[in-house]
mmCIF file of C-alpha atoms in Angstrom:
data_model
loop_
_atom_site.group_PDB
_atom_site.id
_atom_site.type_symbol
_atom_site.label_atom_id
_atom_site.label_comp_id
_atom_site.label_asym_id
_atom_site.label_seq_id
_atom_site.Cartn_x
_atom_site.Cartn_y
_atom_site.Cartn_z
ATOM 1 C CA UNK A 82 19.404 9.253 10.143
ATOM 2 C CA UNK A 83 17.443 11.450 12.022
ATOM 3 C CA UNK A 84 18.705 14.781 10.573
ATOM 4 C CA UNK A 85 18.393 13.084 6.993
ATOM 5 C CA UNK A 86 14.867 12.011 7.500
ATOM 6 C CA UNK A 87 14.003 15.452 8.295
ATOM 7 C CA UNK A 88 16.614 17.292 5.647
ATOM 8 C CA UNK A 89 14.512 15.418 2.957
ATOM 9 C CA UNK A 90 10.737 15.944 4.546
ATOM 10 C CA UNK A 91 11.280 19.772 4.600
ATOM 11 C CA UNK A 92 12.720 19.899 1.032
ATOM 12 C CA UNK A 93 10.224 17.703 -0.059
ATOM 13 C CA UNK A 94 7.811 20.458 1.406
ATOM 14 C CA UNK A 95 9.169 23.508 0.185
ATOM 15 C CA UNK A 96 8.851 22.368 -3.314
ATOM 16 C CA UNK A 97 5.151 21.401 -2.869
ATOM 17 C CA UNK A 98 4.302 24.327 -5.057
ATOM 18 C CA UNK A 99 6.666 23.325 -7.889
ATOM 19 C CA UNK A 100 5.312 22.557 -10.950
ATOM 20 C CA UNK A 101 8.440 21.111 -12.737
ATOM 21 C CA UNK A 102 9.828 17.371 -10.841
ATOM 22 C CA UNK A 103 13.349 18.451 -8.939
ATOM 23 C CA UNK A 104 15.121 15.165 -10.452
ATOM 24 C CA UNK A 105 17.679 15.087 -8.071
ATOM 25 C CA UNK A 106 15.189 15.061 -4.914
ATOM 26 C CA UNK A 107 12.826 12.368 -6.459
ATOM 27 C CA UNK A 108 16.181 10.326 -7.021
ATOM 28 C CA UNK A 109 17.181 11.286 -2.915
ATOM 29 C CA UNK A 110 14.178 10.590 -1.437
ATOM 30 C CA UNK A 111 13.554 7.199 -2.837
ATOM 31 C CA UNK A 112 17.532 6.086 -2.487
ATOM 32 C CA UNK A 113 16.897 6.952 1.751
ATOM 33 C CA UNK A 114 13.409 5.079 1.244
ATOM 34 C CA UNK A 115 15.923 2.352 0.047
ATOM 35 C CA UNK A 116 18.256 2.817 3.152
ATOM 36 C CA UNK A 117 15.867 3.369 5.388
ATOM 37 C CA UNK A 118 14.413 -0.468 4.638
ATOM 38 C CA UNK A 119 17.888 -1.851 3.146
ATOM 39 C CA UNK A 120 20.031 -0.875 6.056
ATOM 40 C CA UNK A 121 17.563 -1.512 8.689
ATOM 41 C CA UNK A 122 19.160 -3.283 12.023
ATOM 42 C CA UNK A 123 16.415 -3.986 14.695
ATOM 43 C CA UNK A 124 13.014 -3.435 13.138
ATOM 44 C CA UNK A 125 9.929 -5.690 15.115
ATOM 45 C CA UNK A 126 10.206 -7.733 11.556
ATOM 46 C CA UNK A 127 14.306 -8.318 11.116
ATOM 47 C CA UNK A 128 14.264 -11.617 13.162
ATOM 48 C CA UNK A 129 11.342 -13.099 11.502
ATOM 49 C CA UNK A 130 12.901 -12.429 8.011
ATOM 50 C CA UNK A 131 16.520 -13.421 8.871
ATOM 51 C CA UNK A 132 14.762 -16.601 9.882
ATOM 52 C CA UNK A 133 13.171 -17.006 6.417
ATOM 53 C CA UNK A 134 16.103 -16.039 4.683
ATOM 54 C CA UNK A 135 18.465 -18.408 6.764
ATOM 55 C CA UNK A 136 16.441 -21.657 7.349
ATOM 56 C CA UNK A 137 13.402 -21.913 4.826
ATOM 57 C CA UNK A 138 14.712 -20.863 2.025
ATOM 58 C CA UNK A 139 15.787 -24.219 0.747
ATOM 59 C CA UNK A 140 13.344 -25.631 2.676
ATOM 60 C CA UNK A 141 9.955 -26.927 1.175
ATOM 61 C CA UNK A 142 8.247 -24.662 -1.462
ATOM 62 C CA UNK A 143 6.174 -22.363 0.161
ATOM 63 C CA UNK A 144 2.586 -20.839 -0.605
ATOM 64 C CA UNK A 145 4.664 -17.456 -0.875
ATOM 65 C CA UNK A 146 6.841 -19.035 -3.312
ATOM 66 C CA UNK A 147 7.892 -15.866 -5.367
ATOM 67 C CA UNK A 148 9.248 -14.572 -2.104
ATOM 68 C CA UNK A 149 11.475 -17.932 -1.407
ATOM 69 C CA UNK A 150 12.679 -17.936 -5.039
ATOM 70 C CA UNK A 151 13.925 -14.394 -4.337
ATOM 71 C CA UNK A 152 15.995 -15.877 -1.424
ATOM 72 C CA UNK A 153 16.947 -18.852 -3.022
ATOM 73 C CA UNK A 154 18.497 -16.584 -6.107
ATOM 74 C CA UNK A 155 20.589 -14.308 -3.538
ATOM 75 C CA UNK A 156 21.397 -17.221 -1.236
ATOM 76 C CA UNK A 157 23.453 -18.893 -4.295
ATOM 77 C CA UNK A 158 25.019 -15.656 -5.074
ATOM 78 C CA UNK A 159 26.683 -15.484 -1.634
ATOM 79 C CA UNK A 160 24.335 -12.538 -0.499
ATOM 80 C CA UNK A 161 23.690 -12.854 3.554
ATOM 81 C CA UNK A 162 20.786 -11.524 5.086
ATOM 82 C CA UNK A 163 21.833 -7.633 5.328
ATOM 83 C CA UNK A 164 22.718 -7.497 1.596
ATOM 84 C CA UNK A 165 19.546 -9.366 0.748
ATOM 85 C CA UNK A 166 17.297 -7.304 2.855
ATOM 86 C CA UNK A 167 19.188 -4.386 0.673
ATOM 87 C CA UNK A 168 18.572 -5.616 -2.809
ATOM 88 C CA UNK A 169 14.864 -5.928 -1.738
ATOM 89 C CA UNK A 170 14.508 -2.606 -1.233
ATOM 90 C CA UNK A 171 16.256 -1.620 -4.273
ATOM 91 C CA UNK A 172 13.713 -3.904 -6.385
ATOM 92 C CA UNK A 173 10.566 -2.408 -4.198
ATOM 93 C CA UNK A 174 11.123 0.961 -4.645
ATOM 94 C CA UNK A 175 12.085 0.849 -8.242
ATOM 95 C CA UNK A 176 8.902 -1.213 -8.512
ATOM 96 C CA UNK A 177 6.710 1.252 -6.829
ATOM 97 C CA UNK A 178 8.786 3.856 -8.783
ATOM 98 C CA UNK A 179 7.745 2.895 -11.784
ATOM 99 C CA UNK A 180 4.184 2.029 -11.134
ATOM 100 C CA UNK A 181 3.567 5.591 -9.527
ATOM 101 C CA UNK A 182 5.198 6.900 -13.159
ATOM 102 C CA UNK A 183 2.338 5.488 -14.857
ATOM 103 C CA UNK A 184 -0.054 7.843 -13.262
ATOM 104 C CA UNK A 185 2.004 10.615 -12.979
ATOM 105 C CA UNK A 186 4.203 10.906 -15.881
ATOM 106 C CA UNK A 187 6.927 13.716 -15.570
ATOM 107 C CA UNK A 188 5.138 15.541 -13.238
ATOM 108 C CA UNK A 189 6.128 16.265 -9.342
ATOM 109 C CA UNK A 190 6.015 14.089 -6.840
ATOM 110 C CA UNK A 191 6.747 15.812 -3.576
ATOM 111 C CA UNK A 192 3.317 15.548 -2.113
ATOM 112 C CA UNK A 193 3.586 12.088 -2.764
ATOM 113 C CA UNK A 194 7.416 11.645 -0.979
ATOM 114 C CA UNK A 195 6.135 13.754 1.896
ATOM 115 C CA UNK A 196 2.450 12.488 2.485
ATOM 116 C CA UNK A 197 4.334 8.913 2.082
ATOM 117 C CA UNK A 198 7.491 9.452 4.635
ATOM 118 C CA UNK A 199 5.355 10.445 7.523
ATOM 119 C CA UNK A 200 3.388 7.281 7.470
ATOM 120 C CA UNK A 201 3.440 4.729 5.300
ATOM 121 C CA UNK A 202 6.943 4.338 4.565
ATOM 122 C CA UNK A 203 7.715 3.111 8.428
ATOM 123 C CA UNK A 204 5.213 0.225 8.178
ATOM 124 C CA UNK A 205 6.433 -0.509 4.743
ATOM 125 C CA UNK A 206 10.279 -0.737 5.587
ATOM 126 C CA UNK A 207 9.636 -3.724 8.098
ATOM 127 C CA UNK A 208 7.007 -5.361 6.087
ATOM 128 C CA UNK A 209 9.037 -6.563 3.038
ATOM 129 C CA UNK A 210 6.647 -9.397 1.664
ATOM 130 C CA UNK A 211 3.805 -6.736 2.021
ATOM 131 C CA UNK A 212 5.526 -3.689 0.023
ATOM 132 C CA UNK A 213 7.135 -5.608 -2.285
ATOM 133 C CA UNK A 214 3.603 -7.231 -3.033
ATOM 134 C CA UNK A 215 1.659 -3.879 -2.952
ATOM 135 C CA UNK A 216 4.635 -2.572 -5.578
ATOM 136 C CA UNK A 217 3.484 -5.186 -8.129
ATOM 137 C CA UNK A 218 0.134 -4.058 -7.560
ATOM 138 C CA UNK A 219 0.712 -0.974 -8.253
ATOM 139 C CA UNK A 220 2.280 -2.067 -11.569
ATOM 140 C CA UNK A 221 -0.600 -3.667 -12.423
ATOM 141 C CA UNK A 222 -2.984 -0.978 -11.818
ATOM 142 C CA UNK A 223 -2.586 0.439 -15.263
ATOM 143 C CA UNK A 224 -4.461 -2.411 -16.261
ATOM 144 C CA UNK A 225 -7.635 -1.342 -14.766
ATOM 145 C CA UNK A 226 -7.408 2.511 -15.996
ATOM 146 C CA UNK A 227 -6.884 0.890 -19.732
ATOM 147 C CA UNK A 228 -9.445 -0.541 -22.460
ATOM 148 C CA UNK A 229 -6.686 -3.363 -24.104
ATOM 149 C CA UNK A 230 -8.341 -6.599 -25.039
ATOM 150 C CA UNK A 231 -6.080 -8.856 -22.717
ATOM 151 C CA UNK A 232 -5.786 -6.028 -19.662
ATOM 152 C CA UNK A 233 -7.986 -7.431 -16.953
ATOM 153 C CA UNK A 234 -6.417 -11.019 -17.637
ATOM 154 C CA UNK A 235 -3.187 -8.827 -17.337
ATOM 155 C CA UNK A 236 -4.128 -7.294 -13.904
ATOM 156 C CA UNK A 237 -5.410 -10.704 -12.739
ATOM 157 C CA UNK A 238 -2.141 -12.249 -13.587
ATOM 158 C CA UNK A 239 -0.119 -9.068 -11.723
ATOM 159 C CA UNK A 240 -2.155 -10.141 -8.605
ATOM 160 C CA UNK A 241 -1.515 -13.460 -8.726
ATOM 161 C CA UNK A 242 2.132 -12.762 -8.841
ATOM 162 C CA UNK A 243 2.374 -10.558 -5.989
ATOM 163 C CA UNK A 244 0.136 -13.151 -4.104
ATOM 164 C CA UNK A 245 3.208 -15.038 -4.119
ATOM 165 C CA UNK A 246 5.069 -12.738 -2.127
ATOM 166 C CA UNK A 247 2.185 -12.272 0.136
ATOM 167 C CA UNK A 248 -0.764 -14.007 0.387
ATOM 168 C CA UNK A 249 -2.936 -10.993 1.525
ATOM 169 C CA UNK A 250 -2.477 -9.610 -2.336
ATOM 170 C CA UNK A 251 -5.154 -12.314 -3.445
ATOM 171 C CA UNK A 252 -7.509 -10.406 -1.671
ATOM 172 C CA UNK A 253 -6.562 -7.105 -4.415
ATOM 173 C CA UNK A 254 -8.888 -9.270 -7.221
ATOM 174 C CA UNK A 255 -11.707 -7.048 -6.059
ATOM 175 C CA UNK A 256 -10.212 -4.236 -7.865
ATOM 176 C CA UNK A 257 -11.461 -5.752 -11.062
ATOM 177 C CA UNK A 258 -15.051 -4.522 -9.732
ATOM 178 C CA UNK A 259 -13.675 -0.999 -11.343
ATOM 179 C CA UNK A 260 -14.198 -2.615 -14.849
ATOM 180 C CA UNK A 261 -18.179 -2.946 -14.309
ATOM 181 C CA UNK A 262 -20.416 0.398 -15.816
ATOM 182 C CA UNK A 263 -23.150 0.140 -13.315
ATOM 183 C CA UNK A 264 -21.407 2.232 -10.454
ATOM 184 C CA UNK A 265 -24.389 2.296 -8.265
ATOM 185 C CA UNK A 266 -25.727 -0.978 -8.838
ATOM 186 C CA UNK A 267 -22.183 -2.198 -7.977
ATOM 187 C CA UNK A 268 -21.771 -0.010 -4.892
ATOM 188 C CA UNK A 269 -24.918 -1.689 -3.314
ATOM 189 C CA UNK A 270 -23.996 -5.220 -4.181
ATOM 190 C CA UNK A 271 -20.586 -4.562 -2.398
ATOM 191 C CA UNK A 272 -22.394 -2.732 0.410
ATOM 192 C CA UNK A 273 -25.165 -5.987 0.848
ATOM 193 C CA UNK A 274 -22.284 -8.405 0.575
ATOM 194 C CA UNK A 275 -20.404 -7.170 2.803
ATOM 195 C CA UNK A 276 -22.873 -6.573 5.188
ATOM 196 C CA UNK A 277 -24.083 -9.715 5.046
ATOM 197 C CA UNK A 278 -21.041 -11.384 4.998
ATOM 198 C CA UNK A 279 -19.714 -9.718 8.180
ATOM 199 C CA UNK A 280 -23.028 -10.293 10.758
ATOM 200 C CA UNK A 281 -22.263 -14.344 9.618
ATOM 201 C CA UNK A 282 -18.616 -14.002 10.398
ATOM 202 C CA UNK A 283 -20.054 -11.939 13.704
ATOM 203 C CA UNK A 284 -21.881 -14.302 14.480
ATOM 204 C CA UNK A 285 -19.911 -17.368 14.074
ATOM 205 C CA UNK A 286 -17.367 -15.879 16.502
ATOM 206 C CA UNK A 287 -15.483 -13.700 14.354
ATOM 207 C CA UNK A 288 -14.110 -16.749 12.602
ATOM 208 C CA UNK A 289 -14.709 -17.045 8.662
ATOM 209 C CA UNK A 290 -16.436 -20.883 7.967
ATOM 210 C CA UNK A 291 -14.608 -23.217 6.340
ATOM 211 C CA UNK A 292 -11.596 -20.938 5.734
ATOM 212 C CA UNK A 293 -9.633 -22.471 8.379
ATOM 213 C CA UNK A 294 -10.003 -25.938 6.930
ATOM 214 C CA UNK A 295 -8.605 -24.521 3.568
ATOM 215 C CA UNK A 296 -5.304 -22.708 5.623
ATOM 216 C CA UNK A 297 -4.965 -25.766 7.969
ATOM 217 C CA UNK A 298 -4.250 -28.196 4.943
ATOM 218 C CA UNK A 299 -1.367 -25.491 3.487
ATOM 219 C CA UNK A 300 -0.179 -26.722 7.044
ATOM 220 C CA UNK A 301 1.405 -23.360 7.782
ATOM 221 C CA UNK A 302 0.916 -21.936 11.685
ATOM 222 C CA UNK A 303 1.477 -18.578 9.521
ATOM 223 C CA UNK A 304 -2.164 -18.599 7.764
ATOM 224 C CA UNK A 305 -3.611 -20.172 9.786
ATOM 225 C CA UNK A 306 -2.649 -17.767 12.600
ATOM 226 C CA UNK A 307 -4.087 -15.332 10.981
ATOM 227 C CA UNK A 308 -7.460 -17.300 11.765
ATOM 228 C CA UNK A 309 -7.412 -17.933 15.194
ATOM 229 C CA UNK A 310 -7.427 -14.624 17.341
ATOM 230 C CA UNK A 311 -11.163 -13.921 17.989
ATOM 231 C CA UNK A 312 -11.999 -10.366 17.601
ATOM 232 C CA UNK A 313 -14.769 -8.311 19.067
ATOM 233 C CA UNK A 314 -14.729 -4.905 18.382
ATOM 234 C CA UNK A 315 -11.579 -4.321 17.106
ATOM 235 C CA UNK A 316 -12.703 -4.444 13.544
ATOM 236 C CA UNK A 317 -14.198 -1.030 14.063
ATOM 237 C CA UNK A 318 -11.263 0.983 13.592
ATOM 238 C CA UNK A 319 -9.769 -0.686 10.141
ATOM 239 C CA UNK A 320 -13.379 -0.446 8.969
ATOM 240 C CA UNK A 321 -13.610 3.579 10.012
ATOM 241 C CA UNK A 322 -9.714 4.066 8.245
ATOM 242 C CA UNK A 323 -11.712 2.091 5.041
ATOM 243 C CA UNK A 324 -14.241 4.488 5.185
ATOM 244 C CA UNK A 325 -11.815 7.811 5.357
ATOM 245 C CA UNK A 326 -9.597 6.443 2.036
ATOM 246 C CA UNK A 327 -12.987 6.213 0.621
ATOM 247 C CA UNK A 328 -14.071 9.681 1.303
ATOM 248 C CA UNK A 329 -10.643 11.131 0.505
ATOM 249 C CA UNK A 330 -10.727 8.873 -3.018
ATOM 250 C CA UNK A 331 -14.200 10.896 -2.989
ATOM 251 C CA UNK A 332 -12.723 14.577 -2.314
ATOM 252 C CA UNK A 333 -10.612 13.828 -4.574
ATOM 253 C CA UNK A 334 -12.509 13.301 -7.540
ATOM 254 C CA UNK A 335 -14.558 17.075 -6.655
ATOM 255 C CA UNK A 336 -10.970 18.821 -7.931
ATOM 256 C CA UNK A 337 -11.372 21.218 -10.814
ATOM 257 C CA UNK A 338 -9.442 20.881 -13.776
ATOM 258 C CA UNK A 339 -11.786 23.152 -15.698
ATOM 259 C CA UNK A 340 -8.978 25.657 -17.279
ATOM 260 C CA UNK A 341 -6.709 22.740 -18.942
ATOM 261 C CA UNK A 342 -7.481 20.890 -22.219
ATOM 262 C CA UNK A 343 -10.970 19.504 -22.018
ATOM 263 C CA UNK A 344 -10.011 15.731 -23.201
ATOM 264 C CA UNK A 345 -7.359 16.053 -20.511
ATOM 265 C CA UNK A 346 -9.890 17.379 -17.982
ATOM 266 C CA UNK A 347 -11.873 14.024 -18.859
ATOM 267 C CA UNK A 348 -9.034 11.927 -18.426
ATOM 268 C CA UNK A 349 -8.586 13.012 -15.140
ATOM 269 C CA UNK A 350 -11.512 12.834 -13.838
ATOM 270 C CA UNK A 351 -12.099 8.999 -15.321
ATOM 271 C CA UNK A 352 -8.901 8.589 -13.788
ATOM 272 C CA UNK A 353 -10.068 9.815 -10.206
ATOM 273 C CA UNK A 354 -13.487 7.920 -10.485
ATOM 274 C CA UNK A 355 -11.688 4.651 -11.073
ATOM 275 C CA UNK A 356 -9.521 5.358 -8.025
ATOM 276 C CA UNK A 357 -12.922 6.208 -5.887
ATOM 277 C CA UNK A 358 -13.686 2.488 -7.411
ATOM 278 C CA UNK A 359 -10.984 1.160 -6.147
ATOM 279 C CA UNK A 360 -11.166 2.576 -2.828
ATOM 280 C CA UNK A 361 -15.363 1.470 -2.760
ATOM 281 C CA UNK A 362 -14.035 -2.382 -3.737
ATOM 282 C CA UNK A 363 -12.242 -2.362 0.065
ATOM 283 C CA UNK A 364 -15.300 -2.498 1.645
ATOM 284 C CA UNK A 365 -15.099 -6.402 0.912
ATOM 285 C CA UNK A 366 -12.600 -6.308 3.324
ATOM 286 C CA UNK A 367 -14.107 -5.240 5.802
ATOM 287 C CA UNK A 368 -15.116 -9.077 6.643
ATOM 288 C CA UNK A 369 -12.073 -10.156 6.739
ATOM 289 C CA UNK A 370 -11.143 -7.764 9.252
ATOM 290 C CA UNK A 371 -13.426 -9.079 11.815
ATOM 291 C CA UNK A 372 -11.240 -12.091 11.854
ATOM 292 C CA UNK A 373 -7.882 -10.321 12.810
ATOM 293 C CA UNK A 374 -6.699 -6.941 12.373
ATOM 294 C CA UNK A 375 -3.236 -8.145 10.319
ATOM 295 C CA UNK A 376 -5.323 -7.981 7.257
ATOM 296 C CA UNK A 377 -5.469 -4.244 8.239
ATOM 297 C CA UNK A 378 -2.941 -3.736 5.987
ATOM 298 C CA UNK A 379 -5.269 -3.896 2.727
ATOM 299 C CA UNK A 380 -6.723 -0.732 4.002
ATOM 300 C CA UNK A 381 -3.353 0.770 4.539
ATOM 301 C CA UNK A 382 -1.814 0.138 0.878
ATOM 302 C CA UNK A 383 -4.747 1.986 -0.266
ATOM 303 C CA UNK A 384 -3.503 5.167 1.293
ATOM 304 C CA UNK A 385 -0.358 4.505 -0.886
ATOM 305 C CA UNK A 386 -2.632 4.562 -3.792
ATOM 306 C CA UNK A 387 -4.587 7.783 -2.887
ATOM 307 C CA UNK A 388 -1.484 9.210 -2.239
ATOM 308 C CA UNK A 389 -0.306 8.398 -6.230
ATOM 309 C CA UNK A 390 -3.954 10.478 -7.146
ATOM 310 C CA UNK A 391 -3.435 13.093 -4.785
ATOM 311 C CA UNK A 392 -0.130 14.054 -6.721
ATOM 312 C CA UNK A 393 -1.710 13.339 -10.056
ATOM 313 C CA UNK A 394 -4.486 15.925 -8.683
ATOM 314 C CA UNK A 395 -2.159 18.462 -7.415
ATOM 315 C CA UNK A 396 -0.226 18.313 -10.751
ATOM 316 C CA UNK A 397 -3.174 19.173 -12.652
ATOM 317 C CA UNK A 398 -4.914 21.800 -10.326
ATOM 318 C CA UNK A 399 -4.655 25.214 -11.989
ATOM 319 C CA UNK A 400 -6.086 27.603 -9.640
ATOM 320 C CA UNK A 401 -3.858 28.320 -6.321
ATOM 321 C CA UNK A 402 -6.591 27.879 -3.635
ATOM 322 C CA UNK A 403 -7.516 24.499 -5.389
ATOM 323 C CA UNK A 404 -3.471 23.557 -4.723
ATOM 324 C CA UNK A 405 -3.828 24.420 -1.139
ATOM 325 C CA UNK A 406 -6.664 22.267 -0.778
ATOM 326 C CA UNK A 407 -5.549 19.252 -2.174
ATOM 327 C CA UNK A 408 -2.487 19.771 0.322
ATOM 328 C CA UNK A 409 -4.307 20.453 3.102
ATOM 329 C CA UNK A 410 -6.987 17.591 2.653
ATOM 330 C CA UNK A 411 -3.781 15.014 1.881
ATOM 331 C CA UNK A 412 -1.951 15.751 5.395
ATOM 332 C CA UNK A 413 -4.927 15.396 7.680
ATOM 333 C CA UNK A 414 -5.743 12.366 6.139
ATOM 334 C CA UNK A 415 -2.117 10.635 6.487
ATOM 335 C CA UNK A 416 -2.776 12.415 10.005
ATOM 336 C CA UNK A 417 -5.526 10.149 10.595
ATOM 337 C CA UNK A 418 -3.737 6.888 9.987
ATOM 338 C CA UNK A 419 -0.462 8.337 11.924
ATOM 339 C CA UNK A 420 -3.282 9.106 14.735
ATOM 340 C CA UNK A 421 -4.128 5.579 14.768
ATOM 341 C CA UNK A 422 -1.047 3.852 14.281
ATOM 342 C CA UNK A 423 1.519 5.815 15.922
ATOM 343 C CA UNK A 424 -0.700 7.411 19.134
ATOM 344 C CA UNK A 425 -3.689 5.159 19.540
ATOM 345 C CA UNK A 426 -1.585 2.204 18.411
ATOM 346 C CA UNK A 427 1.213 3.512 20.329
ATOM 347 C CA UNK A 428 3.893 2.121 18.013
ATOM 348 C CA UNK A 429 6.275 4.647 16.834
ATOM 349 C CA UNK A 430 8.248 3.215 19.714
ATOM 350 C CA UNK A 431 8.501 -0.128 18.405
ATOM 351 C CA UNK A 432 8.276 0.870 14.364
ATOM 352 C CA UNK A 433 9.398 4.463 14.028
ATOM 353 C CA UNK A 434 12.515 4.902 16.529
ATOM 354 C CA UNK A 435 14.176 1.381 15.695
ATOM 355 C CA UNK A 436 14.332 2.291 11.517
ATOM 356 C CA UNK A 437 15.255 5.991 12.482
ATOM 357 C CA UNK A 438 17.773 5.271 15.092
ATOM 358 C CA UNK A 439 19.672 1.653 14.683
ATOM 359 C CA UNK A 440 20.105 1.864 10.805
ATOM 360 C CA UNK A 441 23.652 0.033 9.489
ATOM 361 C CA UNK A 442 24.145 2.914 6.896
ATOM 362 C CA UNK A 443 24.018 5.427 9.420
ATOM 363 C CA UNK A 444 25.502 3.662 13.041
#
């Protein structure tokens, strides 16, 4: 799995420069996204979800309902947990597949499959509930970068549906902030908000009021474990991540497409400004991760995002030294997160080696 993993990062690198999608690659590197979450054997998550799958499935319906329907449809087919966890990861990735095709049409996407294998994909293959959520999103983000009558009831509805595969995707409704004209006036509302929300939180001992109350009556030790871990400083570093995918959303949108068509110059760039949007609207998490530094995770499905506009930007750069800088902005930022996640958080241990080295399609 090993020797895979790194076959298909290096080819994924050596065609960086391409400016015509190598079909068969895309189609290679998402099937071993699929077996590197499908065929996993001893991820920190597998127990946890063979427990769903085998004893609550038929149990009482569950906040996360969408999830449990999912189980109870594979459960009746004769599926055990192995070929479940395997169907999942066909229906995520074809998901996030066609949600990043939105954005960037027929164009490459091996900045994408290489920014998104050294990182992301590890926390995603043991978080099913999480990526198969943040895949809907992603679906549903076309909703925001369109003018249709019905679209933000559309993208409202998309959230609410991957809410019921995770409950953290409720939290994704502030993405509809994109949709207001008055960018600054926005910006400082979110700013106030949020500051003000967090020195209460802060100051109630890191506990949000009356949210408890509302998770203790779902009567699930899940959400309400989310709730009671007191944090002091740890929100610091989720908050300083927030704060990078904002200035990379922000880099991003200083590319120049000056020497293609002029209404697709525009296009772009409204495209990149509504991604910097998106990217502002996590600051309203920032609250939230005062309280425990799970919900850390919002931040890091926004890095899957920027990764979708750093392709689209790459795709569209004309001018060579423009290329290399998109490049070589994109890996120090995923640098940044593996800093923190796999050094400072010390887990490639526990998340990196278990996918890359107990996997049932490669024993």
């Amino acid at each position: 799995m090993v020797t895979a993993y790194i076959i298909i990062f290096l080819s994924n690198i050596l065609t960086l420069f391409s400016r015509k999608r190598n079909l068969v690659l895309v189609v290679i590197s998402f099937a071993f996204f699929i077996l590197i979450m499908g065929w996993s054997l001893s991820d920190p998550d597998w127990v946890g979800y063979y427990y769903l799958y085998n004893f609550t499935a038929n149990g009482p319906i569950l906040p996360e309902f969408g999830y449990q329907f999912l189980e109870k449809i594979f459960l009746s087919l004769g599926f055990d947990f192995p070929q479940f966890r395997i169907a999942i990861a066909f229906i995520t990735y074809y998901l996030m597949y066609k949600g990043i095709s939105f954005f960037i049409k027929k164009g490459p996407l091996s900045l994408f499959i290489s920014s998104y294998a050294l990182f992301s994909l590890f926390y995603d293959s043991i978080q099913l509930r999480n990526t198969l959520g943040i895949s809907i999103i992603i679906i549903g983000l076309r909703y925001l970068f369109e003018e249709g009558k019905f679209d933000i009831l559309k993208f409202i509805f998309t959230v609410l549906v991957a809410t019921t595969f995770h409950t953290t995707m409720i939290f994704y409704l502030a993405f509809l902030i994109v949709k207001f004209k008055k960018t600054n006036l926005v910006q400082f509302c979110i700013i106030l908000f949020t500051f003000l929300t967090t020195i209460i939180i802060v100051m109630n001992g890191t506990k949000i009021p009356y949210l408890e109350v509302i998770f203790g009556s779902l009567r699930e030790s899940k959400y309400t474990g989310y709730l009671d871990k007191s944090m002091r400083w740890g929100f610091i570093f989720p908050l300083a991540l927030q704060m990078i995918n904002i200035l990379f959303a922000k880099f991003l949108m200083t590319v120049n497409f000056s020497d293609i068509n002029s209404i697709d110059n525009e296009g772009r760039k409204s495209q990149l400004l509504l991604n910097y949007k998106l990217n502002v609207s996590g600051i309203l998490f920032i609250p939230i991760f005062t309280v425990n530094l799970n919900f850390y995770r919002l931040a890091r499905n926004l890095l899957t995002i920027n990764l979708i506009f750093s392709q689209l930007s790459l795709n569209h750069s004309v001018k060579q030294k423009e290329r290399i800088k998109i490049i070589l902005f994109t890996f120090i930022y995923v640098f940044v997160w593996v800093f923190y996640g796999f050094i400072f958080g010390n887990e490639f241990e526990t998340v990196v080696r278990p996918l890359l080295e107990n996997n049932g399609f490669f024993p």
